[in-house]
Protein backbone atom coordinates (compact mmCIF):
# COMPACT_ATOMS: atom_id res chain seq x y z
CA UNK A 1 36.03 -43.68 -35.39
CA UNK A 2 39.15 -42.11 -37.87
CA UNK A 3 39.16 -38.58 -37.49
CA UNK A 4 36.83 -36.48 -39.98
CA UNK A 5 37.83 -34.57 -42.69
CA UNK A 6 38.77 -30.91 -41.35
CA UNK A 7 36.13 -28.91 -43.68
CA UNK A 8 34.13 -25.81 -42.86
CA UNK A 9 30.90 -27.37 -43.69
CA UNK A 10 28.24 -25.51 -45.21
CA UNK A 11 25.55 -28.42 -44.31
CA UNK A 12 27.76 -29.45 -41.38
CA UNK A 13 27.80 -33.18 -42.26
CA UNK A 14 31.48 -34.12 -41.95
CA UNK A 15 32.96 -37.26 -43.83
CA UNK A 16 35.91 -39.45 -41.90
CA UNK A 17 39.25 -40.17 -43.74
CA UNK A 18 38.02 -43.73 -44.01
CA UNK A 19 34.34 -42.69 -45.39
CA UNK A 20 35.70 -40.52 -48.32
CA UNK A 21 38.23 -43.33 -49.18
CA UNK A 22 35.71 -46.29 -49.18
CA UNK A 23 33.64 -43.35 -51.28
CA UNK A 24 36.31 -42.69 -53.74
CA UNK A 25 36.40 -46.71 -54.22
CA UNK A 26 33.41 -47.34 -54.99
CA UNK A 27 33.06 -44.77 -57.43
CA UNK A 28 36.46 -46.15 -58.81
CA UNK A 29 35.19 -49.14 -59.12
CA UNK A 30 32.09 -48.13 -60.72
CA UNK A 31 33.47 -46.03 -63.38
CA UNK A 32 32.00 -42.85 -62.76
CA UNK A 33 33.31 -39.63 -61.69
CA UNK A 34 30.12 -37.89 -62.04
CA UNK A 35 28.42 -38.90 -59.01
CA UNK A 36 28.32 -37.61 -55.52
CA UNK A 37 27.34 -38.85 -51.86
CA UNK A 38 24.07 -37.76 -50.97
CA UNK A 39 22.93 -37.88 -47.21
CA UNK A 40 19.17 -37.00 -46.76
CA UNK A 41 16.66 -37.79 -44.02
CA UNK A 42 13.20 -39.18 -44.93
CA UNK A 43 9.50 -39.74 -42.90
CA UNK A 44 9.69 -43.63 -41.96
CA UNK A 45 11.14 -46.41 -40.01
CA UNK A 46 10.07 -46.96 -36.54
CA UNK A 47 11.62 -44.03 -34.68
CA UNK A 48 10.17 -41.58 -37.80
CA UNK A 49 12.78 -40.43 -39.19
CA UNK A 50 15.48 -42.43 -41.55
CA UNK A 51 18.58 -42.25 -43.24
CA UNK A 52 19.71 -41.86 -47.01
CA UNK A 53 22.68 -42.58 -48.54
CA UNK A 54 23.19 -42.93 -52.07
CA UNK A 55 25.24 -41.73 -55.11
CA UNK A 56 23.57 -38.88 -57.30
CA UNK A 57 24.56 -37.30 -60.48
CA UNK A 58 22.18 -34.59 -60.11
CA UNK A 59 22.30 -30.85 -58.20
CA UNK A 60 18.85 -29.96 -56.80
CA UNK A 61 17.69 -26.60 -55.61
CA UNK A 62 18.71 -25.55 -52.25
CA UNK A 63 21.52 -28.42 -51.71
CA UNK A 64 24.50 -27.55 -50.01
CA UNK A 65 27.50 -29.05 -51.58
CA UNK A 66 30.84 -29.47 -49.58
CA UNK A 67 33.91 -31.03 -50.85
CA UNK A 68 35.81 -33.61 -49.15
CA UNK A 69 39.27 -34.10 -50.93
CA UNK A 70 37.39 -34.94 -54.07
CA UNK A 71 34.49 -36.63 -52.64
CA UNK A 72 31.50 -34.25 -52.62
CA UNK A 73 28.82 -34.88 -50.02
CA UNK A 74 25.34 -33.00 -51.08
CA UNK A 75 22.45 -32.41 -48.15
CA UNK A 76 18.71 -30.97 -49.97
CA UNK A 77 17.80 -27.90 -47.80
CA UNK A 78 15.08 -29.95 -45.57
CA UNK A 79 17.55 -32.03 -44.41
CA UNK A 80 20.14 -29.48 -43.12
CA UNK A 81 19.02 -28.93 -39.85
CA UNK A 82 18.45 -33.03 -38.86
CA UNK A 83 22.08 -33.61 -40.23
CA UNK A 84 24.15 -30.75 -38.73
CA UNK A 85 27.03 -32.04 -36.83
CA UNK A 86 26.68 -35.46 -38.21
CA UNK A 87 29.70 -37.68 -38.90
CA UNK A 88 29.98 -40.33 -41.60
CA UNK A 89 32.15 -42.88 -41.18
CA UNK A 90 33.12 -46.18 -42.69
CA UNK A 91 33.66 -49.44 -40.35
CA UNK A 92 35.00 -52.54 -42.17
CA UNK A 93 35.36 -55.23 -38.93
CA UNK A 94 34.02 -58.81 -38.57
CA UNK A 95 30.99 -57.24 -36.57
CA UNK A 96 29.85 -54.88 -38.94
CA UNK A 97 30.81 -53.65 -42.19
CA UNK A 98 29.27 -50.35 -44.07
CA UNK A 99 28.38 -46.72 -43.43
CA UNK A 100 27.71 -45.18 -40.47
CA UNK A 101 26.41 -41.64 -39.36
CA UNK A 102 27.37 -40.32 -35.60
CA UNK A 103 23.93 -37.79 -35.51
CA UNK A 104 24.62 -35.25 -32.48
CA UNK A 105 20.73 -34.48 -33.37
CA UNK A 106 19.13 -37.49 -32.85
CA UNK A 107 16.97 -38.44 -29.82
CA UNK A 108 16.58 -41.41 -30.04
CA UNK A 109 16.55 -44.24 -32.03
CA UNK A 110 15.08 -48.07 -33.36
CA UNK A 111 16.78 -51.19 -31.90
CA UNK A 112 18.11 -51.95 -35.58
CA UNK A 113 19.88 -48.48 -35.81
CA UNK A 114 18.25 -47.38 -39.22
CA UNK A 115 16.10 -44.81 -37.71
CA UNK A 116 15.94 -42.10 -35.36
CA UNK A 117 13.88 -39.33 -33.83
């Protein structure tokens, strides 16, 4: 894992060098420069709790908003205290390719890695 982003973190989610650049591509890619990386945890998956991670235009009440070199990460309220600590990172190797969070908060979690407790 690439060293995160140094950030005083208001949600305390930190984003990796190689998360907010894989970020900033994607949005590059797409066009927009209106969108930001949402990270939100939901009821579900076999452990009970799972992971969201998505691109949102919008601000909602009570999100925390922290600014990685131009790549803003937004946690809702409800989803502060699951995430705290987390780490987001990027891996791009023949084994696995996509996003990945480090959660110091989870417990435990499903065989397939999407969920957690």
């Amino acid at each position: 894992m690439t060293d995160a982003i140094d950030t005083a973190a208001a949600h305390g989610v930190k984003l990796t060098d190689g998360a907010a650049e894989k970020v900033r591509a994607l949005l590059t890619r797409e066009g927009r420069e209106d969108l930001r990386l949402r990270v939100a945890v939901q009821p579900g998956g076999c452990s009970g709790l799972i992971y969201q991670l998505f691109f949102d235009e919008r601000y909602l009440d009570n999100d925390t908003v922290v600014d990685f070199d131009g790549v803003e990460v937004i946690v809702d309220k409800m989803s502060v205290p699951y995430l705290d600590g987390a780490t987001i990172d990027f891996e791009d190797t023949i084994e696995k390719q996509g996003f990945t969070i480090d959660n110091p908060n989870a417990q435990g979690s499903c065989a397939c890695g999407d969920s957690f407790s």
